[in-house]
CSV table of C-alpha atoms in Angstrom, one decimal:
chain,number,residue,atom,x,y,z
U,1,UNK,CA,-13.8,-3.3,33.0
U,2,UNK,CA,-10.4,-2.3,32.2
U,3,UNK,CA,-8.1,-2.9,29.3
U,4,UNK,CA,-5.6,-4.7,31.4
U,5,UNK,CA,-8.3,-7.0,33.3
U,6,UNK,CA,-9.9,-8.1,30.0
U,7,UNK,CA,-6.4,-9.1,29.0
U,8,UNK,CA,-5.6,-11.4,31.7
U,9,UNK,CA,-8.8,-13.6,30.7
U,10,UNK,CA,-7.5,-17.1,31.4
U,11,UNK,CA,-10.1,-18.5,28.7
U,12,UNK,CA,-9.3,-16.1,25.6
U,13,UNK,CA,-9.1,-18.2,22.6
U,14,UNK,CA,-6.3,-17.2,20.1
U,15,UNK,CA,-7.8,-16.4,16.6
U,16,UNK,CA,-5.2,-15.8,14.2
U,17,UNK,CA,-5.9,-13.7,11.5
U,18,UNK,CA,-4.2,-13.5,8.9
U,19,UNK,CA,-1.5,-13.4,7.0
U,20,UNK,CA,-3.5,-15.0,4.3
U,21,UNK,CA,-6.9,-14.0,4.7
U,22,UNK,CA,-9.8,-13.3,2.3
U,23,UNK,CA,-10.6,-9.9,4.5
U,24,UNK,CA,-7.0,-8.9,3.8
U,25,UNK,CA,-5.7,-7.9,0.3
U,26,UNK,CA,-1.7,-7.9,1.5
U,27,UNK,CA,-0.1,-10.1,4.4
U,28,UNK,CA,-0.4,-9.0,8.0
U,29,UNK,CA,-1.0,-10.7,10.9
U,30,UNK,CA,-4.1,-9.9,13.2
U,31,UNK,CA,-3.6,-12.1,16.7
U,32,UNK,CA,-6.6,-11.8,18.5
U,33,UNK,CA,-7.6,-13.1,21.8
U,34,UNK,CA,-11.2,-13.8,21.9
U,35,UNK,CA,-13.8,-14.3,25.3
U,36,UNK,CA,-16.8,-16.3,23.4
U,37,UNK,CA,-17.4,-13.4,20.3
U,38,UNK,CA,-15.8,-10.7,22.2
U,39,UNK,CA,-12.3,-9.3,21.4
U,40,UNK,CA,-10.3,-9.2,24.3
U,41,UNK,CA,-6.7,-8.3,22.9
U,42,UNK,CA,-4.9,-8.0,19.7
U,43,UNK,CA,-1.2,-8.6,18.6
U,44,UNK,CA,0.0,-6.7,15.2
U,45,UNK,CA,2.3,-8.6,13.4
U,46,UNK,CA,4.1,-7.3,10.4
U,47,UNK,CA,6.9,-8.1,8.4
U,48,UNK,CA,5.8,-10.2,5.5
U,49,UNK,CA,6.1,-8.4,2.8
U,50,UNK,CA,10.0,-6.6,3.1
U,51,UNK,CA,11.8,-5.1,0.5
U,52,UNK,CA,14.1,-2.8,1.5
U,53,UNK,CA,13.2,-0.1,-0.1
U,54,UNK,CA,15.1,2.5,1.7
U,55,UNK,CA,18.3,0.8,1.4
U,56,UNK,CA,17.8,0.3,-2.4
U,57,UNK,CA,17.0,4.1,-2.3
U,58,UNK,CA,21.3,4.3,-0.9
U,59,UNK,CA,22.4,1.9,-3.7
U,60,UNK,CA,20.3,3.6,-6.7
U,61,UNK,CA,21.1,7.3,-8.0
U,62,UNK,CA,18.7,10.3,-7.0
U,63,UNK,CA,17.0,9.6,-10.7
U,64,UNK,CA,16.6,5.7,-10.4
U,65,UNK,CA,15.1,6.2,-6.9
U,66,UNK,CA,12.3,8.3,-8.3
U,67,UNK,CA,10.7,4.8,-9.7
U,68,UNK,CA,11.9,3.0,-7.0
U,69,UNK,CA,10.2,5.1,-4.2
U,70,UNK,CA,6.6,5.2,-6.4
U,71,UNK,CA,6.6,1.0,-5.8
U,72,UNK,CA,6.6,1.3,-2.0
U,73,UNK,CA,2.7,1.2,-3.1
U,74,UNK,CA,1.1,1.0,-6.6
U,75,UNK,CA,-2.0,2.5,-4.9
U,76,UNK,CA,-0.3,5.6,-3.5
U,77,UNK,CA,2.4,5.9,-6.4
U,78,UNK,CA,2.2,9.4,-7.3
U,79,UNK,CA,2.3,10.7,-3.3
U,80,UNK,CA,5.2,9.0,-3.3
U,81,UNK,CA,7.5,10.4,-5.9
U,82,UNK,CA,6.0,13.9,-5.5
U,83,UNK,CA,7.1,13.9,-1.7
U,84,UNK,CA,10.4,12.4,-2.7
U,85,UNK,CA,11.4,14.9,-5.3
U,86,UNK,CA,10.1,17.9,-3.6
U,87,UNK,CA,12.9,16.7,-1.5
U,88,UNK,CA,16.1,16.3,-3.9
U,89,UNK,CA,14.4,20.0,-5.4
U,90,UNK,CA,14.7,21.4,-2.3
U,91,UNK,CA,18.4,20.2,-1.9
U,92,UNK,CA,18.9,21.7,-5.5
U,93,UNK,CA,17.2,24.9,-4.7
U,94,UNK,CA,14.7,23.9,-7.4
U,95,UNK,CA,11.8,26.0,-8.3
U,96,UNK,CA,9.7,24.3,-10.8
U,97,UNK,CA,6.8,26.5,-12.7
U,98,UNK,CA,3.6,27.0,-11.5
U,99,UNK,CA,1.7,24.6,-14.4
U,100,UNK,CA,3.7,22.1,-13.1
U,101,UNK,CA,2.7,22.4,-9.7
U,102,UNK,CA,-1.4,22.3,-10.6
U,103,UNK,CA,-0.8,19.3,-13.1
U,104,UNK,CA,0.8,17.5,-9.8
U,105,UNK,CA,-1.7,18.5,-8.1
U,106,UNK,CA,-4.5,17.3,-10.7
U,107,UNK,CA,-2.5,13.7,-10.7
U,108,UNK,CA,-2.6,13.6,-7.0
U,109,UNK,CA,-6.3,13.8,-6.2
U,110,UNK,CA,-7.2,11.9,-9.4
U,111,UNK,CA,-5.1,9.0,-7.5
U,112,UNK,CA,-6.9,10.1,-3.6
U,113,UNK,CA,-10.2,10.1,-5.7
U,114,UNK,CA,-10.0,6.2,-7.1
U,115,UNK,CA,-8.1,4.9,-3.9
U,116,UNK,CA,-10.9,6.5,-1.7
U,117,UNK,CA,-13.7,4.6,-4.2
U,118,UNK,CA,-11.9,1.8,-3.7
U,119,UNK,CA,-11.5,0.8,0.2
U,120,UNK,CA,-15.3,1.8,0.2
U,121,UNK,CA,-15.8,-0.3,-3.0
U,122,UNK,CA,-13.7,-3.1,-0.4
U,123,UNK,CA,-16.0,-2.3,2.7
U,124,UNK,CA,-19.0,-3.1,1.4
U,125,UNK,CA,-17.7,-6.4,-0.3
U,126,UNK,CA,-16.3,-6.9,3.8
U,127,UNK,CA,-19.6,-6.8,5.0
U,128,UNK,CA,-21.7,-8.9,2.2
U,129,UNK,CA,-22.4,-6.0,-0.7
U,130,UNK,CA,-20.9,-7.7,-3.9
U,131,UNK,CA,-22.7,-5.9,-6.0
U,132,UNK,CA,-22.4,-2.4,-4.5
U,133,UNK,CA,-18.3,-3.6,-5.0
U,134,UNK,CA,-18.6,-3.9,-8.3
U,135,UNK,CA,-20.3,-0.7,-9.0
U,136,UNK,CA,-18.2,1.3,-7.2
U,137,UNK,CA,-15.3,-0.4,-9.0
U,138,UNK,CA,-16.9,0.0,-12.1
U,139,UNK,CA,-17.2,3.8,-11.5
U,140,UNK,CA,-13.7,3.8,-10.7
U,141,UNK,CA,-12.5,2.7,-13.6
U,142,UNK,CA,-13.6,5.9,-15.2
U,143,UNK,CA,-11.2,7.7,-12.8
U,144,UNK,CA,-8.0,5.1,-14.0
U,145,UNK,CA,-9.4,6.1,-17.4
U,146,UNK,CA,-8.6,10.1,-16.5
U,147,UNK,CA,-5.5,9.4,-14.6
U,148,UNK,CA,-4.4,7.7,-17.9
U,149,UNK,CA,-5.1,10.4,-20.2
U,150,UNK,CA,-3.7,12.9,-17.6
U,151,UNK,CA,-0.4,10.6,-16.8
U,152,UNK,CA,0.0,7.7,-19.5
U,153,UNK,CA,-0.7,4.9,-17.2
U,154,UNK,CA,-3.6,3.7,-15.3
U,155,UNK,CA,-1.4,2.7,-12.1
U,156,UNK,CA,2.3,3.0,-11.6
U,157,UNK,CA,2.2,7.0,-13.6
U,158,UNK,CA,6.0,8.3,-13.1
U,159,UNK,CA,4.6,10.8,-13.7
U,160,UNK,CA,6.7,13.2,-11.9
U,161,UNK,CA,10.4,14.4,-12.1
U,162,UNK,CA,12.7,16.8,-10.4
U,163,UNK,CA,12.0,20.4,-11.9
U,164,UNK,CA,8.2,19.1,-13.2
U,165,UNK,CA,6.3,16.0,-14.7
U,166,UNK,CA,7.0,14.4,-17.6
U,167,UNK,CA,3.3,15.1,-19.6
U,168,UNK,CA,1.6,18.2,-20.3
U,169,UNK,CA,-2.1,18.4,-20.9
U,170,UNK,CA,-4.1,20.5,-24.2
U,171,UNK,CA,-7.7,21.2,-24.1
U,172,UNK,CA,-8.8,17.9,-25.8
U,173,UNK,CA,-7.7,15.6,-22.6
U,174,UNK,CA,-8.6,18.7,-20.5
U,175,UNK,CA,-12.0,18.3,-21.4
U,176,UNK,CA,-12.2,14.7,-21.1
U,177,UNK,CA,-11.0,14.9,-17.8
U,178,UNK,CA,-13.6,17.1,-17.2
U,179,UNK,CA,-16.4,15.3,-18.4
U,180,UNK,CA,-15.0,11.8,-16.6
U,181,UNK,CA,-15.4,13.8,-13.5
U,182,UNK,CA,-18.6,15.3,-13.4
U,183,UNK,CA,-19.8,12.0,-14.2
U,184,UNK,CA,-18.1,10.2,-11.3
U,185,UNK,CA,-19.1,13.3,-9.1
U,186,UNK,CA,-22.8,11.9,-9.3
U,187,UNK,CA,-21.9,8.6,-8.9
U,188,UNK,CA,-19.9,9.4,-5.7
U,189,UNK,CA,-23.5,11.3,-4.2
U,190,UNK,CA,-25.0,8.3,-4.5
U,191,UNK,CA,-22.4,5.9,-3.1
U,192,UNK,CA,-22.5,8.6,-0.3
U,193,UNK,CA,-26.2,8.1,0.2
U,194,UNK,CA,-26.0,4.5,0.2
U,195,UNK,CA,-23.7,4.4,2.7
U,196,UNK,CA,-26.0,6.9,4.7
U,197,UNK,CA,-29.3,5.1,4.6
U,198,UNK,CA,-28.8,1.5,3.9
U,199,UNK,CA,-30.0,-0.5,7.2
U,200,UNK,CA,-27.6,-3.2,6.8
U,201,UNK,CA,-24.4,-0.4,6.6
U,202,UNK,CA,-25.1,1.2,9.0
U,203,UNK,CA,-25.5,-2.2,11.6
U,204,UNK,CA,-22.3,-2.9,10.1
U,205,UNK,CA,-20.2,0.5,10.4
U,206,UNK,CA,-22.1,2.4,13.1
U,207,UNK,CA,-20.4,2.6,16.6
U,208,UNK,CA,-17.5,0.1,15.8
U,209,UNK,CA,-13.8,0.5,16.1
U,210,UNK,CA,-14.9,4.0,17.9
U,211,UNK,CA,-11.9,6.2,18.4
U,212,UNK,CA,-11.9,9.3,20.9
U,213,UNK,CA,-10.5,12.7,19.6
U,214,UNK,CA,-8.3,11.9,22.9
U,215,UNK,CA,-6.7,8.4,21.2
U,216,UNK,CA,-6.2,9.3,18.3
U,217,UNK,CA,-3.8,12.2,19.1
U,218,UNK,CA,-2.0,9.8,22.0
U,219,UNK,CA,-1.8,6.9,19.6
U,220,UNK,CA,-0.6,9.5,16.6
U,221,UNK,CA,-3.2,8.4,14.3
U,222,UNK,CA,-3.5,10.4,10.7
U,223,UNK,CA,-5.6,11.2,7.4
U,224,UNK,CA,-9.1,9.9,7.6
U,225,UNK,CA,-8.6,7.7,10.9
U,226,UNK,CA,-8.1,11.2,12.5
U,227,UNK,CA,-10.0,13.6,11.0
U,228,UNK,CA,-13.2,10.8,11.4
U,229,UNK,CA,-12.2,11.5,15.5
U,230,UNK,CA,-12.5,15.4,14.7
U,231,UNK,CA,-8.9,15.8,14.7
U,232,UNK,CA,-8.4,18.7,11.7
U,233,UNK,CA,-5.0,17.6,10.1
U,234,UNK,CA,-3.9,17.7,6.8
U,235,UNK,CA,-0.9,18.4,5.0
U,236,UNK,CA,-2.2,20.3,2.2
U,237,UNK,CA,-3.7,22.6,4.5
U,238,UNK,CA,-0.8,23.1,7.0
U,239,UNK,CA,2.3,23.0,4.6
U,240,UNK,CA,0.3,24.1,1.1
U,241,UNK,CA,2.9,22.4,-1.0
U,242,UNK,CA,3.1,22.3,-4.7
U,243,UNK,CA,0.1,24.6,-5.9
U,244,UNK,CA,-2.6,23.7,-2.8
U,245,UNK,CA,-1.6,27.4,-1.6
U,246,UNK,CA,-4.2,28.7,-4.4
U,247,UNK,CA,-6.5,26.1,-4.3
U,248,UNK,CA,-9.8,26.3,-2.1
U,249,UNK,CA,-10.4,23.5,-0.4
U,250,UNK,CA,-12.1,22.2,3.2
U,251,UNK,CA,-10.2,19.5,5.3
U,252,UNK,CA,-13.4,17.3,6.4
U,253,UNK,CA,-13.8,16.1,9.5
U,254,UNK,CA,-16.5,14.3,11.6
U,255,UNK,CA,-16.9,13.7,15.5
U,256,UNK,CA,-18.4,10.4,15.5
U,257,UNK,CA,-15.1,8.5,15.7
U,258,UNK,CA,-16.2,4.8,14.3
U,259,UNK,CA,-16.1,2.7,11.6
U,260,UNK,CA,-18.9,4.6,9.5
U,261,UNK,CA,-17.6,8.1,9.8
U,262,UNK,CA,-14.5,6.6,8.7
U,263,UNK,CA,-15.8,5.7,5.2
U,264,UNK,CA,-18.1,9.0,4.8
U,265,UNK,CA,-14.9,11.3,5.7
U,266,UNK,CA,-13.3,9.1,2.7
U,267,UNK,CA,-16.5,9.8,0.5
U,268,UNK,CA,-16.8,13.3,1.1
U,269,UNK,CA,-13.1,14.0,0.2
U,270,UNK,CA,-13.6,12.5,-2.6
U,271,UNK,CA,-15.9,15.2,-3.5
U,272,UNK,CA,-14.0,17.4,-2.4
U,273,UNK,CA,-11.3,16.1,-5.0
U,274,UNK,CA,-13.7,16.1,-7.9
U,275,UNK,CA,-14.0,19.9,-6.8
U,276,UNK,CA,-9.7,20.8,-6.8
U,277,UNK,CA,-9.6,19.0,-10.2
U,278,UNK,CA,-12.2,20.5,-11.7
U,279,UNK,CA,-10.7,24.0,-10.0
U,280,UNK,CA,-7.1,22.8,-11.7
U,281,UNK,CA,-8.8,22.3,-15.1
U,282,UNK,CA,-10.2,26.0,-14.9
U,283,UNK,CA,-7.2,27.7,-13.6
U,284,UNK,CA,-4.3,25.9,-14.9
U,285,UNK,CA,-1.4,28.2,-15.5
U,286,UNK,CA,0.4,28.7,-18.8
U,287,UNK,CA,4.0,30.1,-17.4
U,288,UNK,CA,6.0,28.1,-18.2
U,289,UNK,CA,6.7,24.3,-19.7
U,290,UNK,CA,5.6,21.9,-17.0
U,291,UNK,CA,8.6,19.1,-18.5
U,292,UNK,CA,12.1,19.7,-18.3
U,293,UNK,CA,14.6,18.7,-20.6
U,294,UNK,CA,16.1,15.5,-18.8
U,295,UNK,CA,19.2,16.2,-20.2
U,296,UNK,CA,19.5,19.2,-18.2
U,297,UNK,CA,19.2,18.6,-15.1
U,298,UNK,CA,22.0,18.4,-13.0
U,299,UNK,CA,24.0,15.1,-12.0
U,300,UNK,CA,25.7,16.0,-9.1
U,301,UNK,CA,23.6,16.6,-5.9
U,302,UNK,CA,24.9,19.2,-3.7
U,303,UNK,CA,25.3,18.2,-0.5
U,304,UNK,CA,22.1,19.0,1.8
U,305,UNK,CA,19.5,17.4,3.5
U,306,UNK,CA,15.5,17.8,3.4
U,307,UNK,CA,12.2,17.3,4.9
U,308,UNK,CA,8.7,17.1,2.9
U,309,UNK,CA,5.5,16.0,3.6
U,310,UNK,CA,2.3,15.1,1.6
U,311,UNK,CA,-1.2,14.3,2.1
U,312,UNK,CA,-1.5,10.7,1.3
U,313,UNK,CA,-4.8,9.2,0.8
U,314,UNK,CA,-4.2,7.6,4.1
U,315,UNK,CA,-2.6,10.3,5.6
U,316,UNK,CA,0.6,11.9,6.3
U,317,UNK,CA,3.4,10.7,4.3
U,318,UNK,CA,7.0,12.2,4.9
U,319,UNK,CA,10.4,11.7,3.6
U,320,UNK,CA,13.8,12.6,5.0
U,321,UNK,CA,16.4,12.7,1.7
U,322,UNK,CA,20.0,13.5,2.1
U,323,UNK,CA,22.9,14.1,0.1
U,324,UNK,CA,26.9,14.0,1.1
U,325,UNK,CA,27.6,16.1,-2.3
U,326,UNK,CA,30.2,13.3,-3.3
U,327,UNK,CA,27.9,10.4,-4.1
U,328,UNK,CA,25.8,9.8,-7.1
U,329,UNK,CA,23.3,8.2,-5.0
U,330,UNK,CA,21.4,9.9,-2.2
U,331,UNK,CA,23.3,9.3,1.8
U,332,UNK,CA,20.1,8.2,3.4
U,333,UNK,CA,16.6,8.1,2.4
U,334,UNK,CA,14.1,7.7,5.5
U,335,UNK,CA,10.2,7.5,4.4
U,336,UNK,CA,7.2,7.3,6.7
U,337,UNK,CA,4.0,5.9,6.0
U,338,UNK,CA,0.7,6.9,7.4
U,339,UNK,CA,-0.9,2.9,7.2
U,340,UNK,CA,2.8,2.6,9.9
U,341,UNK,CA,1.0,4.6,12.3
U,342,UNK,CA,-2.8,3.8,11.6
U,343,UNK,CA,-2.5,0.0,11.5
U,344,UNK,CA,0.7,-0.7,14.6
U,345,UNK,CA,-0.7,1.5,17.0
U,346,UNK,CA,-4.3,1.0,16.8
U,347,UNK,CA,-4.6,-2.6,18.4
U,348,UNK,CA,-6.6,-1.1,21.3
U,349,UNK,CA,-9.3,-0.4,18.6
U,350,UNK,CA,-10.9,-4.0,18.1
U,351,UNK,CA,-11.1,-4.6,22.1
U,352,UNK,CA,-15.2,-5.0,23.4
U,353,UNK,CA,-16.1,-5.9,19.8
U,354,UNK,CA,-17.3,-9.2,18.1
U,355,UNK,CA,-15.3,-11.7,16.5
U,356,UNK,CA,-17.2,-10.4,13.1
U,357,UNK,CA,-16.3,-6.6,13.5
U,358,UNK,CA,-12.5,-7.4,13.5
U,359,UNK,CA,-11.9,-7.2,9.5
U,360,UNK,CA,-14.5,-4.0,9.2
U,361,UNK,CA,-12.4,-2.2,11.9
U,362,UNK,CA,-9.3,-3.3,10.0
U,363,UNK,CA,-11.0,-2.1,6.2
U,364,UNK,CA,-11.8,1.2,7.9
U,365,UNK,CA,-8.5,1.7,8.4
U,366,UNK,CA,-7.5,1.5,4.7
U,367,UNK,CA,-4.6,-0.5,5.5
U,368,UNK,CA,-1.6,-0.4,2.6
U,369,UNK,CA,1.1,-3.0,4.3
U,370,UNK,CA,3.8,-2.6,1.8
U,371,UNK,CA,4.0,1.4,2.6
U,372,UNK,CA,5.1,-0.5,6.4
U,373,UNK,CA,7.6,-2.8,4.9
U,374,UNK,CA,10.9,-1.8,3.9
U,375,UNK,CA,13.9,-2.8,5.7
U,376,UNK,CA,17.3,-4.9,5.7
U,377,UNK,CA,16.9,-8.9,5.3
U,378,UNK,CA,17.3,-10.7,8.8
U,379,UNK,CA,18.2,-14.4,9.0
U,380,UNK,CA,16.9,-14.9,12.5
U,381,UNK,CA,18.2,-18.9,12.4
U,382,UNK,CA,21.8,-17.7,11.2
U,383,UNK,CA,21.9,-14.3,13.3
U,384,UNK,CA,23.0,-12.2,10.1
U,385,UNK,CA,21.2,-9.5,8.4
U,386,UNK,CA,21.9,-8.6,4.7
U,387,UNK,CA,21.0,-6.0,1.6
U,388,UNK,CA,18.9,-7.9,-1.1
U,389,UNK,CA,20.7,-6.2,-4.7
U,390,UNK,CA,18.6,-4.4,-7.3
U,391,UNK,CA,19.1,-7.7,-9.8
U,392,UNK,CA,18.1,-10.2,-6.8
U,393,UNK,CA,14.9,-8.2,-6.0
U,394,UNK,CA,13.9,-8.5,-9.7
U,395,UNK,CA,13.9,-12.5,-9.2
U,396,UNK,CA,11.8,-12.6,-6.2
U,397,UNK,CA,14.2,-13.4,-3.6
């Protein structure tokens, strides 16, 4: 039966869920349209959680935007500020030193590493498997622990700036980064095996939400959603930013397309970042100090515009920064999530499935709804839309 029949079932009972829902760790709304268990159609509502956070980026200086742009998502922080200030560098003409670009680097996957732990560690609390959750979060707490040591924070890092980071490494916190991730890189096996043998998981995960190669290129899907369909795409790979040029790596994909090889792509690159950290650790570069002198830098942004992209740990991530070279403050900031594409355009996912696969098709996603929300206040009652100031959004308005 077609998509468009199953649709037009006069019987469908609305299920809303959502925004609140104990599936869902950030507001969205799932509508879906159900024949007795069977999904017939789902609406994607979003647009509870706005901040404006690329208008804020206009009203705040290149420096102060830095901060802002790391809060789109506490989870993805460090993605965030690297792909923004390879942006205002490239405006500058700024080449930063090559330590720099490995200790970004080593931040980066120590972040894709814990967030990766952690929507599996969410899966399998999703389908019953408390205390597999907490193991796998207790695991990943050793991973905030190196990420602290590495950055100075567990979470929000700031830990880079324009022309480097703001923390170099010595051999004492090398080494106990080190030994933090050999550790985990057992740990992770297991969790891996789990996930490959446990009955129960694999009833769960196994042929649900399936995705054809073919979909998820029409629907534009990214990071692990894609790569699970055998689509190979990854920014590291294809635009070898910061110091991933001279890193070996492998950009893992599967052809099983569902819910499962979803979560196993996300446990095997998290192997594979135990691997580039451990390859940072043993070939970071002495050339040059990684932290600039703040003072130094310049305060007037030519004028310019630029491009980047990163490899998020949900996908593609680019921003579009630009400069009129009179302003203080950047001209137009324009950011792209990869949880905007991999959670709007895959409603055609949950369709054929029960009731009860809905929030593991949705965790399999990895969905992060601030990254989607950030734009202008509209008063739909009054017909006016407004900017929410810096001091405003500090009081929750």
């Amino acid at each position: 039966m077609s998509v468009s029949k199953i649709i037009e079932v006069p019987l469908a009972l609305e299920l809303p869920v959502g925004p609140q829902h104990p599936a869902l760790h950030e507001p969205v709304l799932l509508k879906a349209y159900a024949d007795g268990e069977e999904i017939v159609k789902v609406e994607i509502n979003t647009g509870y959680n706005h901040r404006g956070i690329e208008k804020l980026c206009e009203k705040n200086s290149f420096y102060r935007d830095i901060f802002i742009v790391a809060r789109v998502c506490g989870i993805c922080n460090l993605v965030h500020a690297d792909c923004y200030v390879r942006a205002v560098e490239q405006i500058l003409g700024m080449e930063i030193s090559n330590r720099a670009k490995y200790l970004r680097v080593l931040a980066m996957e120590l972040e894709r590493l814990h967030s990766h732990m952690l929507i599996n560690a969410v899966m399998a609390e999703n389908i019953g498997f408390e205390n597999l959750f907490m193991n796998i979060m207790l695991d990943r707490e050793k991973i905030m622990k190196a990420k602290e040591i590495l950055t100075g924070n567990r979470v929000l890092s700031d830990y880079v700036m324009v022309g480097g980071v703001r923390r170099d490494i010595d051999d004492v916190k090398k080494e106990k980064i080190r030994d933090i991730l050999l550790k985990t890189e057992e740990r992770i096996k297991y969790y891996k095996k789990v996930f490959e043998e446990d009955p129960t998981i694999l009833k769960r995960l196994v042929d649900v939400g399936k995705v054809s190669t073919r979909d998820a290129v029409i629907h534009s899907l990214v990071g692990p959603v894609a790569r699970a369909s055998g689509v190979k795409i990854d920014s590291r790979a294809s635009d070898k930013y910061d110091a991933y040029s001279e890193i070996p790596f492998n950009v893992i994909t599967r052809t099983e397309g569902d819910s499962w090889a979803r979560m196993m792509v996300r446990w095997d690159e998290a192997l594979e970042s135990v691997k580039i950290a451990l390859h940072v650790l043993d070939h970071l570069p002495s050339d040059a100090n990684p932290v600039p002198d703040e003072k130094k830098l310049p305060r007037k942004i030519p004028a310019g515009e630029a491009y980047t992209r990163v490899e998020a740990q949900r996908g593609e991530l680019t921003y579009y920064v630009m400069s009129d070279g009179k302003s203080p403050n950047p001209y137009r900031v324009k950011i792209r999530t990869p949880s905007f594409n991999n959670i709007i355009s895959t409603g055609f996912m949950y369709v054929g499935y029960t009731i009860a696969d809905l929030p593991v098709i949705l965790t399999s996603l990895d969905p992060c709804i601030s990254c989607m929300e950030r734009v202008t206040v509209v008063d739909v009652i009054k017909n006016v839309s407004y900017k929410l100031p810096f001091k405003e959004l500090g009081k929750g308005v």
